[in-house]
Short mmCIF file of C-alpha atoms and ligand atoms in Angstrom, two decimals:
data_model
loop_
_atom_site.label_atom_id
_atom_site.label_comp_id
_atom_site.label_asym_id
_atom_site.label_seq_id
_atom_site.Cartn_x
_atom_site.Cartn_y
_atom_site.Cartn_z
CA UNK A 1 57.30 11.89 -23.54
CA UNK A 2 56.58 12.12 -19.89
CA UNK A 3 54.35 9.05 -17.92
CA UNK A 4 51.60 11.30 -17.62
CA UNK A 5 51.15 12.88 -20.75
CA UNK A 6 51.66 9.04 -22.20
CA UNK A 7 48.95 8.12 -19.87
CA UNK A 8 47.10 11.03 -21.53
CA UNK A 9 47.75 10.03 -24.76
CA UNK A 10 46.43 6.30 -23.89
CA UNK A 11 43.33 7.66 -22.60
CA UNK A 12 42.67 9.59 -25.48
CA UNK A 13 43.16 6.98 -27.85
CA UNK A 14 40.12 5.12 -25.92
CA UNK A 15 37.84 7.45 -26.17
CA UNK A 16 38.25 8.16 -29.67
CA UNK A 17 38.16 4.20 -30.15
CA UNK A 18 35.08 3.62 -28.65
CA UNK A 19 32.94 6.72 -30.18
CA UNK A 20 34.02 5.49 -33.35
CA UNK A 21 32.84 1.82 -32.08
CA UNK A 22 29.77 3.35 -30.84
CA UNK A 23 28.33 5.41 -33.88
CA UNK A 24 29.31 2.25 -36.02
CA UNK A 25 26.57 0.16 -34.32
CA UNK A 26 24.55 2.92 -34.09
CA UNK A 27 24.51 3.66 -38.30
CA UNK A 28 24.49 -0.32 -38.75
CA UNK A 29 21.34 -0.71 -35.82
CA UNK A 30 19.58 2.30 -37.86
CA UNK A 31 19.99 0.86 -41.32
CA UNK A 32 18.54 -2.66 -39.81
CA UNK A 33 15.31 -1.14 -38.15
CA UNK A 34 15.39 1.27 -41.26
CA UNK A 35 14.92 -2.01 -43.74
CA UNK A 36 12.46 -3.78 -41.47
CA UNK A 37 10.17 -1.23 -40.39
CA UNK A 38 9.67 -0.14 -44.63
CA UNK A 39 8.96 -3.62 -45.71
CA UNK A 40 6.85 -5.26 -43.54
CA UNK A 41 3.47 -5.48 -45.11
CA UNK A 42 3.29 -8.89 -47.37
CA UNK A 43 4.71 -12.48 -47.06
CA UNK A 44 6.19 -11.24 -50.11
CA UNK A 45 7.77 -7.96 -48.06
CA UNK A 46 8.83 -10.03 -45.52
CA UNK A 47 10.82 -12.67 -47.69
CA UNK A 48 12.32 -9.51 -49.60
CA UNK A 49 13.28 -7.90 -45.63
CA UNK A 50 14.57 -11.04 -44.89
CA UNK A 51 16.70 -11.13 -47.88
CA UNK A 52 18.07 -7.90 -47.20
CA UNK A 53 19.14 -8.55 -43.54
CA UNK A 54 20.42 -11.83 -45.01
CA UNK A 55 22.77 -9.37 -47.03
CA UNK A 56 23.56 -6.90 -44.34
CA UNK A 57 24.23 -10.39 -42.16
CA UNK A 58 26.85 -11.06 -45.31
CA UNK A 59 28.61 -7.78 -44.91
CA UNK A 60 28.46 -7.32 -41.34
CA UNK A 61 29.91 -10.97 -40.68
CA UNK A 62 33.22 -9.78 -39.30
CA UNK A 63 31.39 -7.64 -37.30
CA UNK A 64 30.95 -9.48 -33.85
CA UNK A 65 28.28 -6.89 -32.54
CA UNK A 66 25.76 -7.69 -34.84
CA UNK A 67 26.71 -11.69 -34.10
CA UNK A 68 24.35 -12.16 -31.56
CA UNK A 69 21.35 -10.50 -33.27
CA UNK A 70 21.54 -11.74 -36.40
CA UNK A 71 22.38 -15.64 -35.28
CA UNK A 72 18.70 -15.39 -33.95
CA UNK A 73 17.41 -14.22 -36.83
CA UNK A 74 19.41 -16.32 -39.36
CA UNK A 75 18.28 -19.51 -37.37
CA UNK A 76 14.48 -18.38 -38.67
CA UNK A 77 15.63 -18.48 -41.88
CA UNK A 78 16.77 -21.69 -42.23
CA UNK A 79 13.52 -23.27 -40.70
CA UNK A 80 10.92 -24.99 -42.24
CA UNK A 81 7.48 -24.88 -40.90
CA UNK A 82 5.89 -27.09 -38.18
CA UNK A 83 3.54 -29.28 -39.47
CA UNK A 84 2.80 -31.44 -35.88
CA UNK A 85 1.44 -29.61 -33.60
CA UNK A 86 -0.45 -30.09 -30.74
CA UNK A 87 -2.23 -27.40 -29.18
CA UNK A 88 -3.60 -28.18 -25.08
CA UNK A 89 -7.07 -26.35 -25.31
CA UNK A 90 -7.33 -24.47 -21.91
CA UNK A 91 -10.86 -23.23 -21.18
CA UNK A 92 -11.90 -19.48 -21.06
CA UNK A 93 -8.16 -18.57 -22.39
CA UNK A 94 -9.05 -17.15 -25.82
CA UNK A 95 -8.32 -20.86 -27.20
CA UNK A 96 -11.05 -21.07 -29.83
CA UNK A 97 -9.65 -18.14 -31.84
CA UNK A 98 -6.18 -20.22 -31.27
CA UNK A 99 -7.69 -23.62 -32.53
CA UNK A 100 -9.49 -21.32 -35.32
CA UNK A 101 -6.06 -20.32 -36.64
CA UNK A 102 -4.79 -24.21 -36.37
CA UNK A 103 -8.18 -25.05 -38.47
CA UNK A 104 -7.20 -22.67 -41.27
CA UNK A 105 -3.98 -23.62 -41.62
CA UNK A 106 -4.08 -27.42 -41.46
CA UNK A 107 -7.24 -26.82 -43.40
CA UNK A 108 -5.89 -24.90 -46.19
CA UNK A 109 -3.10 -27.37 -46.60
CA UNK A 110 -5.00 -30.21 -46.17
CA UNK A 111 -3.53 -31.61 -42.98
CA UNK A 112 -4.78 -34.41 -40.76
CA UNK A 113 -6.73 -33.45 -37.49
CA UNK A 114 -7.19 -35.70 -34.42
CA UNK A 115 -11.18 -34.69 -34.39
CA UNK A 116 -13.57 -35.20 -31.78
CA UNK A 117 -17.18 -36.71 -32.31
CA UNK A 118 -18.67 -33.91 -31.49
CA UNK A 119 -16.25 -30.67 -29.40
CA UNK A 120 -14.10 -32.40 -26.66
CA UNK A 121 -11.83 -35.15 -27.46
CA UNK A 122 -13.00 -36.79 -23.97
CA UNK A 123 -12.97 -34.35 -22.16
CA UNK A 124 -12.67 -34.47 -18.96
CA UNK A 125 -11.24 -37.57 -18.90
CA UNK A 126 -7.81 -37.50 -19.42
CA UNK A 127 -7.09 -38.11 -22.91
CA UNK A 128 -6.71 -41.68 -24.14
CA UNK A 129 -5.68 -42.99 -27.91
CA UNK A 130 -9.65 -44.69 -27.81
CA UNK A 131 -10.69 -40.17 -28.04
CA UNK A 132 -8.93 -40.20 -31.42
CA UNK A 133 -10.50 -42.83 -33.18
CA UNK A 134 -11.59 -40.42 -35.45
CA UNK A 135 -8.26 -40.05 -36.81
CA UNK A 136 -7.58 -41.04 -39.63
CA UNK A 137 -3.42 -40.89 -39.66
CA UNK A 138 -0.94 -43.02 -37.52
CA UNK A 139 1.16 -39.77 -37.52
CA UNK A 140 -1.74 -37.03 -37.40
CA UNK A 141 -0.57 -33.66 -37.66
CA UNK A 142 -3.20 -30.90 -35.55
CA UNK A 143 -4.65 -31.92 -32.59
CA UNK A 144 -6.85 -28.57 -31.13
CA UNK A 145 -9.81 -29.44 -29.07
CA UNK A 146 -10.69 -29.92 -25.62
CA UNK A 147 -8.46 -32.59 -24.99
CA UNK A 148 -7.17 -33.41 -20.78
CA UNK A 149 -3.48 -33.62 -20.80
CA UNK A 150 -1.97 -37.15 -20.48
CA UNK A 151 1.66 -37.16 -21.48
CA UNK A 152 1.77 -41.03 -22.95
CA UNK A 153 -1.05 -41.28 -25.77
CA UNK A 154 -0.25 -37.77 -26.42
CA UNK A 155 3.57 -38.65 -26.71
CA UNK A 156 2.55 -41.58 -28.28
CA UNK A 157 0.26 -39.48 -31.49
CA UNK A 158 2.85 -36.33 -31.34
CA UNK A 159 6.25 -37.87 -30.55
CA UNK A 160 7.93 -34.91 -28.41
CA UNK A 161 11.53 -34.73 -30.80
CA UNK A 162 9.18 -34.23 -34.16
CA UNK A 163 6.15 -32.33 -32.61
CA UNK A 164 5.57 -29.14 -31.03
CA UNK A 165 3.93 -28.71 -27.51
CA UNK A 166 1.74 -25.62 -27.21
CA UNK A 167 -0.81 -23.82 -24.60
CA UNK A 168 -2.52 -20.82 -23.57
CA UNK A 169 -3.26 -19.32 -19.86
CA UNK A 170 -4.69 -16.46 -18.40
CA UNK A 171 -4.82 -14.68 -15.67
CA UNK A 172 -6.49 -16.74 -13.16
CA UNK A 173 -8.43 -14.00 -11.94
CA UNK A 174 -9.90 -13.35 -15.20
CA UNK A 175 -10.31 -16.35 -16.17
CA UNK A 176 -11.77 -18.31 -13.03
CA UNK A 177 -14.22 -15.55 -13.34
CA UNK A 178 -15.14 -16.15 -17.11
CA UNK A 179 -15.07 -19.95 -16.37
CA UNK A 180 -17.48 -19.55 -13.48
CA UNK A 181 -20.40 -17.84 -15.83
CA UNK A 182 -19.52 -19.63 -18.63
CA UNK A 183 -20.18 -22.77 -16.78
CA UNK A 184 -22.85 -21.20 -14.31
CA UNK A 185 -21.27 -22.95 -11.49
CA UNK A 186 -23.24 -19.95 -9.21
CA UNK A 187 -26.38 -22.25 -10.73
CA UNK A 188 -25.42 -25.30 -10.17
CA UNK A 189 -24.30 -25.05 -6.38
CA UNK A 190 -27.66 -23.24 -5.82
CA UNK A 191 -26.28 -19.81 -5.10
CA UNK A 192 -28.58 -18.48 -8.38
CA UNK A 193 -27.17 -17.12 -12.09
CA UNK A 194 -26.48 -13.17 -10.92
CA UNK A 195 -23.55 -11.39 -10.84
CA UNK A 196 -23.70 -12.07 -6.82
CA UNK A 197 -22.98 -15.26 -6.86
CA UNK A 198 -19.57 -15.36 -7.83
CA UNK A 199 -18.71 -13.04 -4.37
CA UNK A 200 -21.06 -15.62 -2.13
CA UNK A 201 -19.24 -18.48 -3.07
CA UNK A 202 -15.66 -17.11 -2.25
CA UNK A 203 -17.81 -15.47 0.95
CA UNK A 204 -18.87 -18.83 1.90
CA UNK A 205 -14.70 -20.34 1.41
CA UNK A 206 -15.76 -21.70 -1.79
CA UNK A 207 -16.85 -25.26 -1.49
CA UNK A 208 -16.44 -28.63 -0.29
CA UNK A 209 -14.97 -31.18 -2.22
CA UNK A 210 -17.59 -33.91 -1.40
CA UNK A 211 -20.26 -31.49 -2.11
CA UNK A 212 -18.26 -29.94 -5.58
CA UNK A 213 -18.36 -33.93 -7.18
CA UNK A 214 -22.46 -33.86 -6.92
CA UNK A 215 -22.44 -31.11 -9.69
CA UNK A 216 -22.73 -32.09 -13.36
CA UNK A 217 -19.35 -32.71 -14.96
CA UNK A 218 -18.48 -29.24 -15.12
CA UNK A 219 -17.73 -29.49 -11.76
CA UNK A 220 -14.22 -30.18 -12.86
CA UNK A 221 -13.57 -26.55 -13.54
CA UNK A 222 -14.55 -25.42 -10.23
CA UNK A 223 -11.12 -24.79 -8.88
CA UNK A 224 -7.86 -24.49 -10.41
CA UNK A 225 -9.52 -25.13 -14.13
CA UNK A 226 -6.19 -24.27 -16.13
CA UNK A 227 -4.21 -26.88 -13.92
CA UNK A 228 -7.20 -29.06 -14.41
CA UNK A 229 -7.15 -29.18 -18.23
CA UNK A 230 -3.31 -29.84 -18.06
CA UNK A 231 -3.99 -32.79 -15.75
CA UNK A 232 -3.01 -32.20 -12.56
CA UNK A 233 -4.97 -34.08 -9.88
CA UNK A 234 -7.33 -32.48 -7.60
CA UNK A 235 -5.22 -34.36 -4.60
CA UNK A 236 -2.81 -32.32 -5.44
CA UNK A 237 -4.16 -28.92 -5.16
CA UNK A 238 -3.19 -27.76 -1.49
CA UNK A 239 -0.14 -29.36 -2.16
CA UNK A 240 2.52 -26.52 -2.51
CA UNK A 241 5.55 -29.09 -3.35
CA UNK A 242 3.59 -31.09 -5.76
CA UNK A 243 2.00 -27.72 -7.77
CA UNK A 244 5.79 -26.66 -8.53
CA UNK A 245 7.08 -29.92 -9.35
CA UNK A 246 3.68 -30.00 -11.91
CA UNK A 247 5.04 -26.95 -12.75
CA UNK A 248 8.21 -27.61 -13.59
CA UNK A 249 7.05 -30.91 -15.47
CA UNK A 250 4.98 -28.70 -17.27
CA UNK A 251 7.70 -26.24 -18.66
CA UNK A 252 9.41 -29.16 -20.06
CA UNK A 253 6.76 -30.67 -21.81
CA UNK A 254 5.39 -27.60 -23.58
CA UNK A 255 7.85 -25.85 -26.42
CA UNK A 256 5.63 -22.74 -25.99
CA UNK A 257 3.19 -21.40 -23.32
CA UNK A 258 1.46 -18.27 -24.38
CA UNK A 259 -0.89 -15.55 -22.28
CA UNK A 260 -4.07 -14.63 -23.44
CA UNK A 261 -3.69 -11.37 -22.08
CA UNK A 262 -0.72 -10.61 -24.34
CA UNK A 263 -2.08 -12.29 -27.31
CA UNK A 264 -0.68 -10.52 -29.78
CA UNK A 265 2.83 -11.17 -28.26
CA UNK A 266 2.13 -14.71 -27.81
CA UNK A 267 0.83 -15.45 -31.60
CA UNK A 268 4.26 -13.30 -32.68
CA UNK A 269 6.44 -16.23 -30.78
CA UNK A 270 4.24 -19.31 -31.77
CA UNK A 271 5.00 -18.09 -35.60
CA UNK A 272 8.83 -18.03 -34.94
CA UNK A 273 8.26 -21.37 -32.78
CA UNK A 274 6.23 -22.83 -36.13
CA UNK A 275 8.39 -21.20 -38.67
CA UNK A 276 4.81 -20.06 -40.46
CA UNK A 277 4.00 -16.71 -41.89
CA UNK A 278 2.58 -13.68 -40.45
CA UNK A 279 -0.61 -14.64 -42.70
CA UNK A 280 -0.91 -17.93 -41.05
CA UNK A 281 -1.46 -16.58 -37.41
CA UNK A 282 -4.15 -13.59 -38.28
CA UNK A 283 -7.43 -13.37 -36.44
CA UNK A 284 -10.47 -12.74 -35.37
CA UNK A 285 -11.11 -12.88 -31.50
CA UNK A 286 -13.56 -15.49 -31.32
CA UNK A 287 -15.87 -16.59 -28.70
CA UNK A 288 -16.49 -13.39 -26.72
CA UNK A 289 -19.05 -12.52 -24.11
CA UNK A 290 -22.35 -10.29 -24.37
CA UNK A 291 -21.79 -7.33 -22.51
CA UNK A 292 -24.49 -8.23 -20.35
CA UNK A 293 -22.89 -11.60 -19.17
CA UNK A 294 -19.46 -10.25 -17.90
CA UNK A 295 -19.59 -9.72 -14.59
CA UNK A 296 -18.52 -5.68 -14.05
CA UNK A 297 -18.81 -5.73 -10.19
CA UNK A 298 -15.00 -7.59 -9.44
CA UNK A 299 -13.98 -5.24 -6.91
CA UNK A 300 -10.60 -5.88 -5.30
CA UNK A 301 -11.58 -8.41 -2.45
CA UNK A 302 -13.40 -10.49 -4.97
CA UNK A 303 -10.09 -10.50 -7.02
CA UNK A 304 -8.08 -11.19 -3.93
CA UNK A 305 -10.67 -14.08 -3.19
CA UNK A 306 -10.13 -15.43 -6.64
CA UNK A 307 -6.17 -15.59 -6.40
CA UNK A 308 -6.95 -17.49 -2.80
CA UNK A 309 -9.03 -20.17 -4.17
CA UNK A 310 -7.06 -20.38 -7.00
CA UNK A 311 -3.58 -20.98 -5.45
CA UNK A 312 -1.88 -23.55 -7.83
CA UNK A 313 -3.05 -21.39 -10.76
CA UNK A 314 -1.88 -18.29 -9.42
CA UNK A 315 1.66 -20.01 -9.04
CA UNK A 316 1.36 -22.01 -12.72
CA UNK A 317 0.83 -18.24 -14.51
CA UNK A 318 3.19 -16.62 -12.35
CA UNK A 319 5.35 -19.22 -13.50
CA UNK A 320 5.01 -19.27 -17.45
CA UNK A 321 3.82 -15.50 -16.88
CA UNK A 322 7.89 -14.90 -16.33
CA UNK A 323 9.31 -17.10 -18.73
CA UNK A 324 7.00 -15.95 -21.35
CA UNK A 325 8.78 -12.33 -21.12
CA UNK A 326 12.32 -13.56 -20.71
CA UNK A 327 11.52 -15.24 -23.65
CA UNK A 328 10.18 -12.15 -25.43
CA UNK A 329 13.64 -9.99 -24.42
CA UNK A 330 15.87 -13.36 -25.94
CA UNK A 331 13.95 -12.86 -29.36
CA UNK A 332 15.51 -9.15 -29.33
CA UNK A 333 14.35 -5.56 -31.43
CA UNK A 334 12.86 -7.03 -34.02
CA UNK A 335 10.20 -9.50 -32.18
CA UNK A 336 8.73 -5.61 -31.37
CA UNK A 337 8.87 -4.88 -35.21
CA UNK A 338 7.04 -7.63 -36.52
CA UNK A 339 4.37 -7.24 -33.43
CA UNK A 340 3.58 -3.74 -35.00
CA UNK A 341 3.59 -5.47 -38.37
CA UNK A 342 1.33 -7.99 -37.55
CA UNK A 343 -1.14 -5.52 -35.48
CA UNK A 344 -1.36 -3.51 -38.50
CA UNK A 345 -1.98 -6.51 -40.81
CA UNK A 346 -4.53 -8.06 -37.94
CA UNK A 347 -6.30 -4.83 -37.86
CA UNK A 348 -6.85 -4.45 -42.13
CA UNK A 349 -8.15 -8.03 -42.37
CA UNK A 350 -10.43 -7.42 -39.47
CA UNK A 351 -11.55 -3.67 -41.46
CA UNK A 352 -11.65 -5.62 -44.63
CA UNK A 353 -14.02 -9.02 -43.74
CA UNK A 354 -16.41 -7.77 -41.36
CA UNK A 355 -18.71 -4.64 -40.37
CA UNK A 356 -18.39 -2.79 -37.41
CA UNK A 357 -22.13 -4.27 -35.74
CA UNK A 358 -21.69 -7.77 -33.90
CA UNK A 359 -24.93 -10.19 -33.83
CA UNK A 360 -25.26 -13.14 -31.93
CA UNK A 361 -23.42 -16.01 -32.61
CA UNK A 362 -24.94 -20.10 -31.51
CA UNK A 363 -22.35 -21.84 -29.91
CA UNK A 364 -24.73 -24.78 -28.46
CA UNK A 365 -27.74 -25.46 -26.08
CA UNK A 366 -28.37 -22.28 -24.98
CA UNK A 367 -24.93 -20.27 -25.58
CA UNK A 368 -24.63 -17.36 -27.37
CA UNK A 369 -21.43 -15.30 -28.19
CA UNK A 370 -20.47 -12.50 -29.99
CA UNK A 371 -20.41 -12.91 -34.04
CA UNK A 372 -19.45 -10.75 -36.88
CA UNK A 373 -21.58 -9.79 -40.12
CA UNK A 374 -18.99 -10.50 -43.08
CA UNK A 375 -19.21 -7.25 -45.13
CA UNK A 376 -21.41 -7.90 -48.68
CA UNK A 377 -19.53 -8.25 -51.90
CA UNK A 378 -16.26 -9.79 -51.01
CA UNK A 379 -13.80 -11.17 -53.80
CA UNK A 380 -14.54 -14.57 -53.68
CA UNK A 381 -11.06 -15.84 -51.80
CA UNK A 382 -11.02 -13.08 -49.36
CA UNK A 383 -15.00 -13.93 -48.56
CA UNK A 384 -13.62 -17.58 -47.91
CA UNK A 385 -10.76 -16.76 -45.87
CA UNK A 386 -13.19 -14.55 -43.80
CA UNK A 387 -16.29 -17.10 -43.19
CA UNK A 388 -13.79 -19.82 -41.84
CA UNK A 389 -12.05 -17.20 -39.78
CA UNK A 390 -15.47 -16.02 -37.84
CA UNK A 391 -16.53 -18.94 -37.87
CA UNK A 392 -17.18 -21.51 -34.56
CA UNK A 393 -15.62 -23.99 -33.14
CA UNK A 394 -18.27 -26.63 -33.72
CA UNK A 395 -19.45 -25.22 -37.13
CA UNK A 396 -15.57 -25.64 -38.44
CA UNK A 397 -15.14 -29.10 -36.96
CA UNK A 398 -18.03 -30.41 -38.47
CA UNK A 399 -16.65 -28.89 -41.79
CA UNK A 400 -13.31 -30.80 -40.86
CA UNK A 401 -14.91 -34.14 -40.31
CA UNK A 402 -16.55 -34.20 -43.58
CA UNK A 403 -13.61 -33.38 -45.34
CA UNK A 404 -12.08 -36.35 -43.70
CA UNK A 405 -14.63 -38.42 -43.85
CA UNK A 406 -14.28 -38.06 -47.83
CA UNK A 407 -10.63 -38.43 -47.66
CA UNK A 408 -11.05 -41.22 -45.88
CA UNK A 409 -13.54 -42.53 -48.69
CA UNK A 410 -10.54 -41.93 -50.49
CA UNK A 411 -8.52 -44.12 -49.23
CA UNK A 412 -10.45 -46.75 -48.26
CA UNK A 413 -13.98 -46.77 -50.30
CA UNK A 414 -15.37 -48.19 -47.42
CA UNK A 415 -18.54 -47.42 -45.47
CA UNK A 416 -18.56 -44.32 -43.72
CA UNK A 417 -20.96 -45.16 -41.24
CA UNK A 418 -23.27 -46.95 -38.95
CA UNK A 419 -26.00 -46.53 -42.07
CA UNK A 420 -23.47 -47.40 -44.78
CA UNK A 421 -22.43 -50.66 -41.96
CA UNK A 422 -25.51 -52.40 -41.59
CA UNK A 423 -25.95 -51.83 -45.62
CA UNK A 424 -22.74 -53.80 -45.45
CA UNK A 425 -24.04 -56.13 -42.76
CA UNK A 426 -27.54 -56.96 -44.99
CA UNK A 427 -25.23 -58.83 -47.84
CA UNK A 428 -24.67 -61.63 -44.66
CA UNK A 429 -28.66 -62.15 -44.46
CA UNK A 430 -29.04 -63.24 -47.55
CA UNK A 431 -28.80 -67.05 -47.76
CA UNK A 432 -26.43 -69.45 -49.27
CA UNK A 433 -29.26 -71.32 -50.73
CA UNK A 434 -29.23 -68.96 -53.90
CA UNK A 435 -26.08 -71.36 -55.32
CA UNK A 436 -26.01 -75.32 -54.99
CA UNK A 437 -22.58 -75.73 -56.63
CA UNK A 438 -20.89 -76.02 -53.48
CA UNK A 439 -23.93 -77.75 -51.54
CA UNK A 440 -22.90 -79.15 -48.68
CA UNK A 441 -23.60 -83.30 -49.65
CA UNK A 442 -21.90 -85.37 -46.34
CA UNK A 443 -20.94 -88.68 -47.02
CA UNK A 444 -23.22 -91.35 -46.32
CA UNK A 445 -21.61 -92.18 -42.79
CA UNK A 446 -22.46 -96.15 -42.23
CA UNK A 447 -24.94 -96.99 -39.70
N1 LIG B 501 -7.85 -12.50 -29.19
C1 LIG B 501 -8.34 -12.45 -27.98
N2 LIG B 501 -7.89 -11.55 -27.10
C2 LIG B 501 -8.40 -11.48 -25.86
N3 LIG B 501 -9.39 -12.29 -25.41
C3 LIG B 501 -9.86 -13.20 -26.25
C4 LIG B 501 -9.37 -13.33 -27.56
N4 LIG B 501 -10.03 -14.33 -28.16
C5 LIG B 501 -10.91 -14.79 -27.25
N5 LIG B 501 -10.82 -14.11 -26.11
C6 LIG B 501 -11.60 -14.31 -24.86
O1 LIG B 501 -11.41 -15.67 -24.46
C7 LIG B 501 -12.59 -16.15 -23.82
C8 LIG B 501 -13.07 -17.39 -24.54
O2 LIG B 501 -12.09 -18.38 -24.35
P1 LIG B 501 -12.13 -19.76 -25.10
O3 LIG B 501 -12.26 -19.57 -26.54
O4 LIG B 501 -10.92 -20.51 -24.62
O5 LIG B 501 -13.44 -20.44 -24.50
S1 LIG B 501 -13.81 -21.99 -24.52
O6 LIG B 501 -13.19 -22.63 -23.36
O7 LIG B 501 -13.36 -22.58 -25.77
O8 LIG B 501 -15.28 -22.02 -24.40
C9 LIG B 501 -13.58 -15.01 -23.88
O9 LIG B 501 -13.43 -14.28 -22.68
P2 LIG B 501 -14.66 -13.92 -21.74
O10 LIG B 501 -15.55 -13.07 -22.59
O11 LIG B 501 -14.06 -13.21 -20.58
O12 LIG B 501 -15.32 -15.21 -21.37
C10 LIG B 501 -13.08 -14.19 -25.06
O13 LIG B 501 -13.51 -12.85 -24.99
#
């Protein structure tokens, strides 16, 4: 055989190799999506998908181009859910409906909560240990509520090798913009409540720090509020090399940051993160706006103003912004399968608790959200599972304390309260005179 027709001959054998290596993976890719787009409905579906890529895993073990895709997916199986968590409660980033979800499940399983008196665990202070006196474990498992971040005490309550570290941002634009009604900062400064305000402050280069520190507390949000409730010091703010080593101390403190404005995404990764089930992450979004209250005129300038003002958060979610899709691509095709899944699932549990009218829902003071009318004649577990999930922060925290108030009762059988306390306390004013066996006779000391 000549060189070239041997060359030929080489060439050919290539090709034919690799189309036969190419519609291998395809057929094998096929029969994958096939078997997970079919099944995913239940936590029963999903155990019975899982058991069938388990077995095409088996069969397909020698070969090496389903290695990488399935190592991902056989690490989920072999996990066991998260059961310490703690969850850094951003403002005006969608985190109620987050801690919501975190109240069902530790509630249904009867997990410990680090609870707050009343909705902030001392917030704005940075959080101390003294915030969770309420607790009633060493080792609690949920913490969820406004809570500052301070790496010790909460190292200290969720040690970082056994807990998971979690957050939420948003876009800073949108959510500088929520947090500035919310908090009717426009008010406070004296620039009035209308939608105008929000353009004459960034008009007017925002404001002074001197002058920012003689508002009420909520001051604090002012500028920068998602750096703010992750603890970064105002002295820090114009500070470009101090913002991205925050940053950076940041990404290795939290095991997941998510973005409210991919929500659905984000939930998707925290339930591979936690190891839970599709039915532990549904929702309801919680805590939204009147029409009337969100502020339609944010024409590009007053966006651009926003990002200006907001520097260190602009570089913080352009930061975890990034990651957050890198991290999406390593989960590979079937992160998008179980997204659909779980938007279908989201959407029938939304169609089957509640009717299509809103009405307003009390949040405190003078605050009033959007709430949902639960549809009439519910099955008695389903009308359960959808009161807790519409219902509000406070409303389901005050549910939580009295259920470990009673635990605690449990445990202890102690008083429960300042009431139950002083009850305790009236046994001391009664006097010892009611008994003489033990009368206190002194010897009769010699004069
Ligand atoms: N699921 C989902 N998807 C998209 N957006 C959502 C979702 N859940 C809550 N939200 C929006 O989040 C805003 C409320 O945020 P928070 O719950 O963090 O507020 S608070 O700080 O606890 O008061 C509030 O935004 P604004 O209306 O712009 O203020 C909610 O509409």
């Amino acid at each position: 055989m000549s060189s070239s027709l041997q060359s030929l001959f080489q060439k050919a054998l290539v090709v034919l190799f690799t189309v036969t290596f190419v519609l291998f993976y395809v057929v094998h890719e096929k029969q994958l999506n096939r078997h997970s787009l079919e099944e995913t409905t239940t936590p029963a579906q999903i155990t019975h998908i899982d058991r069938v890529i388990r077995s095409e895993i088996i069969t397909a073990k020698a070969n090496s181009i389903l290695n990488d895709r399935t190592s991902a997916r056989s690490a989920l199986l072999k996990c066991s859910p998260e059961n310490h968590i703690l969850f850094l409660k951003t403002h005006k980033t969608g985190s109620s409906t987050i801690a919501n979800i975190m109240f069902r499940y530790g509630d249904f399983r009867n997990l410990s909560f680090v609870l707050p008196s009343f909705t902030m665990l001392g917030w704005p202070h940075r959080f101390h240990l003294f915030f969770a006196h309420h607790s009633i474990s060493e080792t609690p498992n949920i913490l969820c509520s406004h809570a500052r971040f301070n790496k010790r005490p909460m190292n200290r309550l969720f040690p970082k090798e056994s807990s998971k570290y979690i957050t939420i941002l948003r876009n800073p634009v949108d959510n500088f913009e929520s947090v500035f009604n919310y908090m009717e900062l426009g008010k406070r400064i004296g620039l009035g409540n209308n939608p105008d305000s929000l353009q004459l402050f960034l008009e007017r280069g925002g404001i002074p720090f001197t002058m920012m520190r003689k508002i009420n507390y909520e001051w604090l949000l002012v500028r920068n509020p998602l750096l703010h409730d992750l603890g970064l010091s105002f002295k820090f703010y114009q500070n470009l090399t101090a913002v991205n080593e925050y940053i950076q101390f940041l990404d290795k403190e939290f095991d997941l940051v998510m973005i409210m404005d991919y929500f659905d995404e984000s939930l998707v990764l925290m339930k591979r993160l936690l190891c839970w089930n599709m039915d532990d992450i549904l929702y309801l979004k919680l805590n939204d706006r009147q029409e009337e209250e969100k502020n339609v005129a944010l024409n590009n300038d007053i966006r651009e103003n926003i990002k200006r003002w907001n520097k260190a958060d602009v570089l913080l979610f352009d930061h975890f912004n990034k990651s957050f899709w890198k991290r999406i691509e390593k989960e590979g095709d079937t992160f998008e399968e179980e997204l659909a899944t779980f938007r279908q699932r989201a959407t029938k549990i939304k169609q089957s608790c509640v009717t299509n009218e809103t009405r307003l829902q009390f949040l405190y003071a003078e605050k009033y959200v959007k709430g949902y009318n639960l549809k009439h004649d519910l099955p008695e577990e389903l009308r359960r599972l959808c009161e807790k999930m519409t219902m509000s922060e406070n409303t389901y925290l005050k549910y939580l304390r009295g259920k470990q108030k009673k635990k605690m009762r449990l445990i202890e059988m102690g008083p429960q309260n300042y009431t139950e306390l002083s009850r305790e306390m009236k046994e001391d004013e009664e006097t010892w005179d009611s008994a003489n066996d033990l009368v206190y006779e002194p010897v009769n000391l010699a004069v």
